[in-house]
Coordinates of C-alpha atoms in Angstrom, one line a residue:
Chain A
M1 CA -9.6 8.0 28.5
S2 CA -8.1 6.4 25.4
L3 CA -8.4 9.6 23.4
S4 CA -6.1 11.4 25.8
A5 CA -3.8 8.5 25.9
Y6 CA -3.6 8.3 22.2
L7 CA -3.1 12.0 21.9
W8 CA -0.4 12.0 24.5
R9 CA 1.5 9.2 22.8
D10 CA 1.2 10.7 19.3
L11 CA 2.4 14.1 20.4
I12 CA 5.5 12.4 21.9
E13 CA 6.1 10.4 18.8
L14 CA 5.6 13.5 16.6
R15 CA 8.0 15.6 18.7
Q16 CA 10.7 12.9 18.4
S17 CA 10.2 12.3 14.7
R18 CA 11.9 13.9 11.7
T19 CA 8.5 15.0 10.5
G20 CA 8.0 17.0 13.6
V21 CA 11.4 18.6 13.3
A22 CA 10.9 19.4 9.6
L23 CA 7.5 21.0 10.4
G24 CA 9.1 23.2 13.0
A25 CA 11.9 24.1 10.5
V26 CA 9.3 25.1 7.8
F27 CA 7.5 27.5 10.1
V28 CA 10.6 29.0 11.5
L29 CA 12.0 29.4 8.0
L30 CA 8.8 31.0 6.9
A31 CA 8.8 33.4 9.9
G32 CA 12.4 34.3 9.0
V33 CA 11.5 34.9 5.3
F34 CA 8.6 37.1 6.2
T35 CA 10.8 39.2 8.5
A36 CA 13.6 39.4 5.9
A37 CA 11.1 40.4 3.2
Y38 CA 9.7 43.1 5.4
L39 CA 13.1 44.5 6.4
S40 CA 14.3 44.6 2.8
T41 CA 11.2 46.2 1.3
G42 CA 9.8 48.1 4.2
S43 CA 6.4 46.8 3.3
I44 CA 4.1 44.1 4.5
T45 CA 2.7 43.4 1.0
P46 CA 5.2 40.7 0.1
V47 CA 4.2 38.8 3.3
Y48 CA 0.5 39.0 2.3
A49 CA 1.4 37.9 -1.3
V50 CA 3.3 34.8 -0.1
L51 CA 0.4 33.9 2.2
F52 CA -2.2 34.6 -0.5
F53 CA -0.6 32.9 -3.4
G54 CA 1.5 30.4 -1.6
S55 CA -1.2 29.0 0.8
P56 CA -3.0 26.9 -1.7
F57 CA 0.2 25.1 -2.6
L58 CA 2.5 25.3 0.4
F59 CA 0.2 24.6 3.3
P60 CA -1.6 21.6 1.9
A61 CA 1.8 20.1 1.4
V62 CA 2.6 20.8 5.0
G63 CA -0.7 19.4 6.2
L64 CA -0.3 16.2 4.2
S65 CA 3.4 15.6 5.0
I66 CA 2.8 15.8 8.7
T67 CA 0.1 13.1 8.6
I68 CA 0.8 10.7 5.8
L69 CA 2.9 8.3 7.8
S70 CA 1.2 8.7 11.1
L71 CA -1.0 5.6 11.1
A72 CA 0.3 3.9 8.0
R73 CA 3.6 3.4 9.9
H74 CA 1.8 1.5 12.6
R75 CA -0.1 -0.6 10.2
E76 CA 3.1 -1.6 8.4
S77 CA 5.1 -2.3 11.5
G78 CA 2.4 -4.1 13.3
S79 CA 2.2 -1.7 16.2
M80 CA -1.3 -1.0 15.2
R81 CA -2.1 -4.2 17.0
V82 CA -0.8 -2.7 20.2
L83 CA -2.7 0.6 19.6
L84 CA -6.0 -1.3 19.0
T85 CA -5.7 -3.7 21.9
V86 CA -5.4 -1.2 24.7
P87 CA -8.7 -0.3 26.2
G88 CA -10.5 2.3 24.1
R89 CA -12.4 2.9 21.0
R90 CA -10.8 2.8 17.6
W91 CA -12.2 6.1 16.4
A92 CA -10.4 7.7 19.3
L93 CA -7.1 6.7 17.7
V94 CA -8.0 8.5 14.5
V95 CA -9.4 11.6 16.2
A96 CA -6.3 11.8 18.5
T97 CA -4.0 11.5 15.5
F98 CA -5.9 14.4 13.8
L99 CA -5.8 16.5 17.0
S100 CA -2.1 16.0 17.7
R101 CA -1.1 16.7 14.1
S102 CA -3.4 19.7 14.0
T103 CA -2.0 21.0 17.3
A104 CA 1.5 20.9 15.8
V105 CA 0.3 22.7 12.7
L106 CA -1.5 25.3 14.7
A107 CA 1.6 25.9 16.9
G108 CA 3.4 26.7 13.7
F109 CA 0.7 29.1 12.6
V110 CA 0.8 30.8 16.0
L111 CA 4.4 31.6 15.3
I112 CA 3.6 33.0 11.9
A113 CA 0.7 35.0 13.3
V114 CA 2.9 36.5 15.9
V115 CA 5.5 37.5 13.3
V116 CA 2.9 38.9 10.9
V117 CA 1.1 40.9 13.6
L118 CA 4.4 42.3 14.9
L119 CA 5.4 43.3 11.4
E120 CA 2.0 44.9 10.9
S121 CA 2.4 46.9 14.1
F122 CA 5.7 48.3 12.7
G123 CA 4.3 49.0 9.3
A124 CA 1.2 50.2 7.7
G125 CA -0.7 47.0 7.5
S126 CA -4.0 46.2 9.0
R127 CA -3.7 43.9 12.0
Q128 CA -7.0 42.2 11.3
F129 CA -6.1 41.4 7.8
G130 CA -2.8 39.7 8.5
F131 CA -4.2 37.8 11.4
G132 CA -7.2 36.8 9.3
L133 CA -5.0 35.7 6.4
V134 CA -3.0 33.5 8.7
S135 CA -6.1 32.1 10.3
L136 CA -7.6 31.2 6.9
S137 CA -4.3 29.6 5.9
S138 CA -4.3 27.5 9.0
L139 CA -7.9 26.4 8.3
L140 CA -6.9 25.4 4.8
T141 CA -4.0 23.4 6.2
L142 CA -6.2 21.6 8.7
S143 CA -8.4 20.5 5.7
T144 CA -5.4 18.6 4.4
V145 CA -4.5 17.3 7.8
G146 CA -7.9 15.5 7.8
V147 CA -7.2 14.1 4.3
G148 CA -3.8 13.0 5.3
V149 CA -5.2 11.2 8.3
L150 CA -7.7 9.4 6.1
I151 CA -5.0 8.3 3.6
S152 CA -2.8 7.2 6.5
T153 CA -5.6 5.2 8.1
V154 CA -6.5 3.4 4.9
A155 CA -3.0 2.7 3.6
T156 CA -1.5 -0.5 4.9
T157 CA 2.1 0.5 4.1
Q158 CA 4.0 3.7 4.2
R159 CA 4.8 3.4 0.5
R160 CA 1.1 3.2 -0.3
A161 CA 0.4 6.2 1.9
L162 CA 3.1 8.2 0.1
F163 CA 1.8 7.3 -3.3
A164 CA -1.8 8.1 -2.4
T165 CA -0.7 11.4 -1.0
V166 CA 1.4 12.4 -4.0
A167 CA -1.6 11.5 -6.2
Y168 CA -4.0 13.5 -4.1
Y169 CA -1.7 16.5 -4.0
T170 CA -1.1 16.4 -7.8
V171 CA -4.7 16.1 -8.7
A172 CA -6.6 17.9 -6.0
V173 CA -4.1 20.6 -5.1
V174 CA -1.8 21.3 -8.0
G175 CA -4.2 20.1 -10.7
W176 CA -7.2 22.0 -9.4
N177 CA -5.3 25.2 -8.8
V178 CA -3.5 25.1 -12.1
F179 CA -6.2 23.8 -14.4
F180 CA -9.3 25.2 -12.6
P181 CA -8.4 28.8 -11.9
Q182 CA -11.1 29.5 -14.5
S183 CA -14.7 28.7 -14.0
P184 CA -15.8 25.1 -15.0
D185 CA -18.5 26.9 -16.9
Q186 CA -16.0 28.7 -19.1
L187 CA -14.0 25.4 -19.5
L188 CA -17.2 23.6 -20.6
Q189 CA -18.1 26.4 -23.0
A190 CA -14.6 26.4 -24.5
T191 CA -14.5 22.6 -25.0
T192 CA -18.1 21.6 -25.8
G193 CA -20.0 24.9 -26.2
G194 CA -22.3 23.9 -23.3
T195 CA -23.1 26.0 -20.3
L196 CA -23.7 25.4 -16.7
A197 CA -26.1 27.1 -14.3
T198 CA -24.4 29.6 -12.1
S199 CA -25.3 27.7 -8.9
T200 CA -23.9 24.5 -10.4
T201 CA -20.7 26.2 -11.3
Q202 CA -20.3 27.7 -7.9
S203 CA -21.0 24.4 -6.2
I204 CA -18.3 22.7 -8.2
L205 CA -15.9 25.4 -7.4
L206 CA -16.7 25.4 -3.8
A207 CA -16.0 21.7 -3.5
S208 CA -12.3 22.6 -3.7
P209 CA -10.8 23.6 -0.3
S210 CA -8.6 26.1 -2.1
N211 CA -11.6 27.8 -3.6
A212 CA -13.5 27.8 -0.4
Y213 CA -10.4 29.4 1.1
L214 CA -10.6 32.2 -1.5
V215 CA -14.3 32.7 -0.8
L216 CA -13.5 33.2 2.8
F217 CA -11.4 36.2 1.9
Q218 CA -14.6 38.2 1.9
L219 CA -14.4 38.1 5.7
L220 CA -11.2 40.0 5.5
G221 CA -12.8 43.1 3.9
T222 CA -13.7 44.3 0.5
D223 CA -10.6 46.3 -0.2
S224 CA -7.6 45.1 -2.2
G225 CA -8.0 43.0 -5.4
F226 CA -9.0 39.8 -3.6
V227 CA -12.7 40.1 -4.0
T228 CA -12.2 41.0 -7.7
T229 CA -10.2 37.8 -8.1
I230 CA -12.9 35.8 -6.4
G231 CA -15.5 37.4 -8.6
S232 CA -13.6 36.5 -11.8
L233 CA -13.5 32.9 -10.6
F234 CA -17.0 32.4 -9.3
G235 CA -18.9 35.0 -11.3
T236 CA -21.7 36.9 -9.6
P237 CA -23.1 36.7 -7.1
I238 CA -20.0 35.5 -5.2
P239 CA -20.9 32.6 -2.9
S240 CA -21.3 33.6 0.7
A241 CA -18.5 33.3 3.2
T242 CA -20.7 30.9 5.1
S243 CA -20.8 28.5 2.2
G244 CA -17.0 28.7 1.9
L245 CA -16.7 28.1 5.6
I246 CA -19.0 25.1 5.5
S247 CA -17.0 23.7 2.6
L248 CA -13.7 24.1 4.3
L249 CA -14.9 22.8 7.6
S250 CA -16.3 19.8 5.8
W251 CA -12.9 19.1 4.4
V252 CA -11.6 19.2 7.9
V253 CA -14.2 17.0 9.5
V254 CA -15.5 14.6 6.9
P255 CA -12.2 12.8 6.1
V256 CA -11.6 12.3 9.8
V257 CA -15.1 10.8 10.3
V258 CA -14.6 8.5 7.3
A259 CA -11.2 7.4 8.6
A260 CA -12.7 6.7 12.0
G261 CA -15.5 4.7 10.5
Y262 CA -13.1 2.8 8.4
L263 CA -10.9 1.9 11.3
E264 CA -13.8 0.7 13.3
Q265 CA -14.6 -1.8 10.7
V266 CA -11.3 -2.8 9.2
E267 CA -9.5 -6.1 10.0
I268 CA -6.0 -5.9 11.3
H269 CA -3.9 -8.8 10.0
R270 CA -0.6 -7.8 11.6
Chain B
M1 CA -12.6 -18.9 9.7
G2 CA -11.7 -17.3 6.4
F3 CA -10.3 -14.0 5.4
S4 CA -10.2 -12.5 1.9
D5 CA -11.4 -15.8 0.3
T6 CA -8.6 -17.7 2.0
T7 CA -9.4 -20.1 4.8
V8 CA -6.8 -19.5 7.5
L9 CA -8.4 -21.3 10.4
D10 CA -10.9 -24.1 10.2
G11 CA -12.4 -26.1 13.0
V12 CA -10.5 -24.4 15.8
S13 CA -12.2 -25.1 19.0
F14 CA -10.8 -25.0 22.5
T15 CA -11.5 -23.6 25.9
V16 CA -9.0 -22.1 28.3
E17 CA -9.8 -22.5 32.0
A18 CA -9.5 -19.5 34.3
G19 CA -6.2 -19.5 36.2
E20 CA -4.4 -22.0 34.0
A21 CA -1.4 -21.6 31.7
F22 CA -2.5 -22.8 28.3
G23 CA 0.1 -23.5 25.7
F24 CA -0.8 -22.8 22.1
L25 CA 1.6 -24.7 20.0
G26 CA 2.2 -24.9 16.3
P27 CA 4.7 -24.3 13.6
N28 CA 5.2 -20.9 12.0
G29 CA 2.3 -20.1 9.7
S30 CA 0.0 -22.6 11.3
G31 CA -2.4 -19.8 12.3
K32 CA -1.5 -19.0 15.9
S33 CA -1.3 -15.3 15.5
T34 CA -4.4 -15.3 13.4
T35 CA -6.2 -17.1 16.2
I36 CA -5.0 -14.5 18.7
N37 CA -6.1 -11.7 16.4
V38 CA -9.6 -13.2 16.3
L39 CA -9.6 -13.5 20.1
L40 CA -8.7 -9.8 20.3
G41 CA -11.3 -8.7 17.9
L42 CA -8.8 -7.6 15.3
L43 CA -10.1 -10.1 12.8
A44 CA -13.7 -11.2 12.3
P45 CA -14.3 -14.9 11.6
T46 CA -16.5 -15.7 8.7
S47 CA -18.3 -18.3 10.7
G48 CA -18.3 -19.7 14.2
E49 CA -18.0 -17.8 17.4
A50 CA -15.5 -17.0 20.0
S51 CA -15.6 -15.4 23.4
V52 CA -13.0 -14.2 25.8
L53 CA -13.8 -13.8 29.5
G54 CA -17.4 -14.2 28.6
H55 CA -17.3 -11.4 26.0
D56 CA -18.1 -11.9 22.4
V57 CA -15.0 -11.1 20.3
E58 CA -16.9 -9.4 17.6
T59 CA -19.3 -7.3 19.5
E60 CA -17.5 -6.7 22.8
R61 CA -13.9 -6.2 21.9
N62 CA -13.6 -3.1 24.1
E63 CA -14.6 -5.1 27.1
I64 CA -12.1 -7.7 26.2
H65 CA -9.3 -5.2 25.8
A66 CA -10.0 -3.8 29.2
R67 CA -9.4 -7.2 30.9
V68 CA -6.6 -8.6 28.7
G69 CA -2.9 -7.9 28.4
V70 CA -1.1 -8.7 25.2
L71 CA 2.5 -9.4 24.3
P72 CA 2.5 -9.2 20.5
E73 CA 4.9 -11.1 18.2
G74 CA 7.3 -9.3 16.0
V75 CA 5.9 -5.8 16.5
A76 CA 8.1 -2.7 16.3
P77 CA 7.6 -0.3 19.2
F78 CA 6.6 3.3 18.7
P79 CA 9.6 5.2 17.2
G80 CA 11.2 7.8 19.3
V81 CA 9.2 6.9 22.4
S82 CA 11.1 5.7 25.5
G83 CA 10.4 2.4 27.3
E84 CA 8.9 4.3 30.2
Q85 CA 6.7 6.3 28.0
H86 CA 5.4 3.1 26.4
V87 CA 4.4 1.8 29.8
E88 CA 2.9 5.2 30.7
F89 CA 0.8 5.1 27.5
A90 CA -0.5 1.7 28.5
A91 CA -1.3 3.0 32.0
R92 CA -3.1 6.1 30.6
A93 CA -5.1 3.9 28.2
N94 CA -6.1 1.6 31.1
G95 CA -6.9 4.5 33.3
V96 CA -4.5 3.4 36.0
S97 CA -1.4 4.8 37.6
V98 CA 1.7 2.7 37.5
D99 CA 5.4 3.2 38.2
P100 CA 7.0 2.4 34.8
T101 CA 10.4 1.8 36.4
E102 CA 9.0 -0.8 38.7
L103 CA 7.3 -2.7 35.9
L104 CA 10.2 -2.6 33.6
D105 CA 12.5 -3.7 36.4
Y106 CA 10.1 -6.6 37.0
T107 CA 10.3 -7.7 33.4
G108 CA 14.1 -7.4 33.5
L109 CA 14.7 -4.5 31.2
D110 CA 18.0 -2.9 31.9
R111 CA 17.5 0.3 34.0
A112 CA 19.7 2.4 31.7
A113 CA 17.3 1.6 28.8
H114 CA 14.1 2.7 30.5
S115 CA 14.3 6.4 29.5
R116 CA 16.0 5.7 26.1
P117 CA 14.0 5.8 22.9
V118 CA 13.2 2.3 21.9
D119 CA 14.5 2.5 18.3
N120 CA 17.7 0.7 19.2
Y121 CA 16.2 -1.9 21.5
S122 CA 17.2 -5.5 20.8
T123 CA 14.5 -8.0 20.2
G124 CA 14.8 -9.3 23.7
M125 CA 14.5 -5.8 25.2
R126 CA 11.4 -5.3 23.1
Q127 CA 9.9 -8.5 24.5
R128 CA 10.5 -7.3 28.0
L129 CA 8.9 -3.9 27.2
W130 CA 5.8 -5.5 25.6
L131 CA 5.5 -7.8 28.6
A132 CA 5.6 -4.8 31.0
M133 CA 2.9 -3.1 28.9
A134 CA 0.9 -6.3 29.0
L135 CA 1.0 -6.4 32.8
V136 CA -0.4 -2.8 33.2
G137 CA -3.8 -2.8 34.7
D138 CA -3.6 -6.2 36.3
P139 CA -5.3 -8.1 33.4
E140 CA -7.1 -11.3 34.2
L141 CA -5.9 -12.9 31.0
I142 CA -2.4 -12.4 29.5
I143 CA -1.8 -13.4 25.9
L144 CA 1.8 -14.0 25.1
D145 CA 2.6 -14.5 21.4
E146 CA 6.0 -16.1 21.0
P147 CA 7.2 -14.4 24.2
M148 CA 10.6 -16.1 24.4
A149 CA 11.7 -14.9 20.9
G150 CA 15.0 -13.0 21.1
L151 CA 15.5 -13.7 24.8
D152 CA 18.8 -15.0 26.1
P153 CA 18.8 -18.1 28.4
N154 CA 18.6 -15.8 31.4
G155 CA 15.7 -14.0 29.9
V156 CA 13.9 -17.3 29.2
R157 CA 14.4 -18.4 32.8
E158 CA 13.2 -15.0 34.1
L159 CA 10.1 -15.1 31.9
R160 CA 9.3 -18.6 33.0
E161 CA 9.4 -17.3 36.6
I162 CA 7.2 -14.4 35.8
V163 CA 4.7 -16.7 34.1
S164 CA 4.8 -18.9 37.1
D165 CA 4.2 -15.9 39.4
L166 CA 1.3 -14.8 37.4
T167 CA -0.4 -18.2 37.4
D168 CA 0.2 -18.5 41.1
D169 CA -1.5 -15.1 41.4
G170 CA -4.6 -16.5 39.6
R171 CA -4.0 -15.0 36.2
T172 CA -4.8 -16.9 33.1
I173 CA -2.0 -17.3 30.6
F174 CA -2.4 -18.0 26.9
F175 CA 1.1 -18.9 25.8
S176 CA 1.6 -19.1 22.0
S177 CA 4.8 -20.6 20.7
H178 CA 6.4 -22.8 18.1
R179 CA 9.1 -23.8 20.6
L180 CA 7.9 -26.9 22.3
G181 CA 10.2 -26.8 25.2
E182 CA 9.0 -23.4 26.3
V183 CA 5.4 -24.6 26.3
Q184 CA 6.3 -27.7 28.2
A185 CA 8.1 -25.6 30.8
V186 CA 5.3 -23.2 31.7
C187 CA 2.0 -24.6 30.6
D188 CA -0.6 -26.8 32.3
R189 CA -2.3 -27.8 29.0
V190 CA -1.4 -27.5 25.4
G191 CA -3.4 -27.2 22.2
V192 CA -1.6 -28.1 19.0
L193 CA -2.5 -26.1 16.0
Y194 CA -1.5 -27.3 12.5
D195 CA -2.5 -26.0 9.2
G196 CA -5.2 -23.9 10.7
Q197 CA -6.8 -26.7 12.7
I198 CA -6.6 -27.7 16.3
E199 CA -5.1 -31.2 16.2
R200 CA -5.2 -31.9 19.9
V201 CA -5.7 -30.4 23.3
T202 CA -4.0 -32.3 26.1
E203 CA -2.6 -32.0 29.6
T204 CA 1.1 -31.2 29.4
D205 CA 1.9 -33.4 32.4
E206 CA 0.1 -36.3 30.9
V207 CA 1.7 -36.4 27.5
G208 CA 3.8 -39.3 28.4
G209 CA 0.8 -41.4 29.5
D210 CA -1.3 -40.4 26.6
E211 CA -1.2 -43.2 24.0
A212 CA -2.5 -41.1 21.2
A213 CA -0.2 -38.2 22.1
G214 CA 3.0 -40.2 22.1
R215 CA 3.8 -43.8 22.7
P216 CA 6.7 -45.1 24.8
V217 CA 9.8 -45.8 22.8
V218 CA 12.7 -48.1 23.5
R219 CA 15.9 -47.9 21.5
F220 CA 18.7 -50.5 21.3
Q221 CA 22.1 -49.9 19.8
V222 CA 23.0 -53.0 17.9
P223 CA 25.5 -53.8 15.1
S224 CA 22.9 -55.9 13.3
V225 CA 19.3 -57.2 13.6
D226 CA 18.1 -60.3 11.9
D227 CA 14.8 -60.4 10.1
R228 CA 13.4 -63.0 12.5
L229 CA 13.9 -60.8 15.5
L230 CA 12.4 -57.8 13.7
S231 CA 9.4 -59.9 12.7
A232 CA 8.9 -61.2 16.2
V233 CA 8.9 -57.8 17.7
R234 CA 6.6 -56.4 15.1
A235 CA 4.2 -59.3 15.6
R236 CA 3.4 -58.3 19.1
D237 CA 0.0 -56.7 19.7
D238 CA 1.5 -54.2 22.1
V239 CA 4.1 -52.9 19.6
G240 CA 3.2 -50.2 17.2
S241 CA 6.4 -50.2 15.1
A242 CA 9.9 -51.4 15.0
E243 CA 12.6 -49.9 12.7
Y244 CA 16.3 -50.5 12.4
D245 CA 18.5 -47.8 10.8
G246 CA 21.8 -49.7 10.8
N247 CA 22.8 -48.6 14.2
W248 CA 19.7 -48.2 16.4
L249 CA 16.6 -50.5 16.6
R250 CA 13.7 -48.3 17.6
V251 CA 10.6 -49.9 19.0
E252 CA 7.5 -48.0 19.6
C253 CA 5.2 -49.6 22.1
T254 CA 1.4 -49.1 22.3
D255 CA 1.4 -50.2 26.0
P256 CA 4.0 -48.9 28.4
V257 CA 4.2 -52.4 30.1
A258 CA 5.4 -53.9 26.8
K259 CA 8.8 -52.1 27.2
V260 CA 10.0 -54.7 29.6
E261 CA 9.1 -57.8 27.5
V262 CA 10.4 -56.2 24.4
T263 CA 13.7 -55.3 26.1
E264 CA 14.1 -59.0 27.3
T265 CA 13.4 -60.3 23.8
V266 CA 15.9 -58.0 22.1
L267 CA 18.6 -58.5 24.7
S268 CA 18.3 -62.3 24.3
R269 CA 18.6 -62.3 20.6
A270 CA 20.9 -59.4 19.6
D271 CA 24.2 -58.0 20.7
V272 CA 23.0 -54.8 22.4
S273 CA 25.7 -52.3 23.4
N274 CA 23.4 -49.6 24.6
L275 CA 19.7 -48.9 25.2
A276 CA 17.5 -46.0 26.0
A277 CA 13.9 -45.6 27.0
E278 CA 12.3 -42.4 25.9
R279 CA 9.5 -40.5 27.6
P280 CA 7.3 -39.1 24.9
S281 CA 7.7 -35.4 24.8
L282 CA 5.9 -32.5 23.3
E283 CA 8.5 -32.6 20.5
H284 CA 7.3 -36.1 19.8
L285 CA 3.7 -35.0 20.0
F286 CA 4.5 -32.1 17.7
T287 CA 6.1 -34.3 15.1
R288 CA 3.3 -36.8 15.2
E289 CA 0.6 -34.1 14.9
T290 CA 2.2 -32.1 12.2
G291 CA 3.8 -34.9 10.3
G292 CA 7.1 -33.1 10.2
T293 CA 10.5 -33.6 11.6
E294 CA 11.2 -32.9 15.2
A295 CA 11.9 -29.3 15.9
S296 CA 15.2 -28.4 17.5
E297 CA 15.4 -25.7 20.1

């Protein structure tokens, strides 16, 4: 009962908020850019390129920005007292927040998917590839929605939530993608001369949602240069798509579970 | 009860009877909201125990929330959400169906504001909104934390009537306030909280007859008082104190009957131009218990 009530309330709040409007604007803009790129070049490739190279940076930012203030706002303003004194379990509030924000994100990706599939139907692209690319991008985004919900649950003020999110994005998204495009094994060898076992290297790499996202490209087919790119990062054998999926799903689920557990225990002072 | 190495509440012990309006009185910062947070399971006491409607506050908070309505103090509503949607949310959470308009009308929220986002609601409008939400689901216990804050005189009167209706209907009211007159107007009993401790729990109606709560006081307006008169009054066993401030002689009696004899004595030995007998009020009680100056409304 409370889960649906929390979900209903958060969707209304999101729809009325600047965050919700900004999210809609981002996806509409992206759809427009894709269409314009296709019309000006006559090729679907630029769209794929934006999704492939932009996803690890753009969509985590989207996922985080739509969630960072969700619960922190209520902890700061005191309305968390209201949310936690209506009948219901506390974990339901966290799960409902994740579900509502995820729903909004997925609605945006549905728009992108429709545009991409339409463009592919006019061009020479493979429908499965574009749709798969968008699906993987949405999964990557949901992984940061979970992290954003966790940050927002733990932060007692909006400012703290913002700082924590910027720190996370800088280290775990930008930092990882910029400084870890190469194998940690190669990095270790270059700095200390040591080596890592292949399985250890791959485990470290797979811990990153961006890398798990790349591994999942195997599902989209073996053509194009994607698999080569993945191979240069992970070495051989390339981790299975299943392991990538497990990693990415873990990033979706685990932060939400941790946030729910935290909220069950935390004391609310105001 | 302590939180983060700081003792906020200590020795707080009281019982609220079913169907009564219980006043919870104390200055700002005395621990009223903290006490409420403990009762609602939002804070865990480091020691001691508390139960609400027979449910332990630490292990059965969900059962408590299902039977309690809360009007919180100083809480901002959900941004962008209308008043009606706030009530609808409370109804959905309680698993009941209500007419938000009817409830909001009952608490006196202007009809034009019902469907408007709450962002620009005044403090008084918010209070009416929270009250409407607190009433959703017919709770057995209604906790009101500074409910009169921000209400205009009409709003105060209306809220008193609502509280009266609710107690007539058999609901239990926990009325927390730092405004003594409010508590006096709506509550059957009052507990005074000061510096994290319950100083006293007493019947509101019996405050005047409670020697410890507040002693009868007689005041005489006189141009001067000689020392012999002052000594004679102070020497009486049934007088607690006698003070002259240059205009008024204030005599505090320990026995209500002493007022008559004290008045006869002062009238016979001083040039009295005016006199007043005071019924001890909650303000007096508050001042006595907290050691501060009397609060003004």
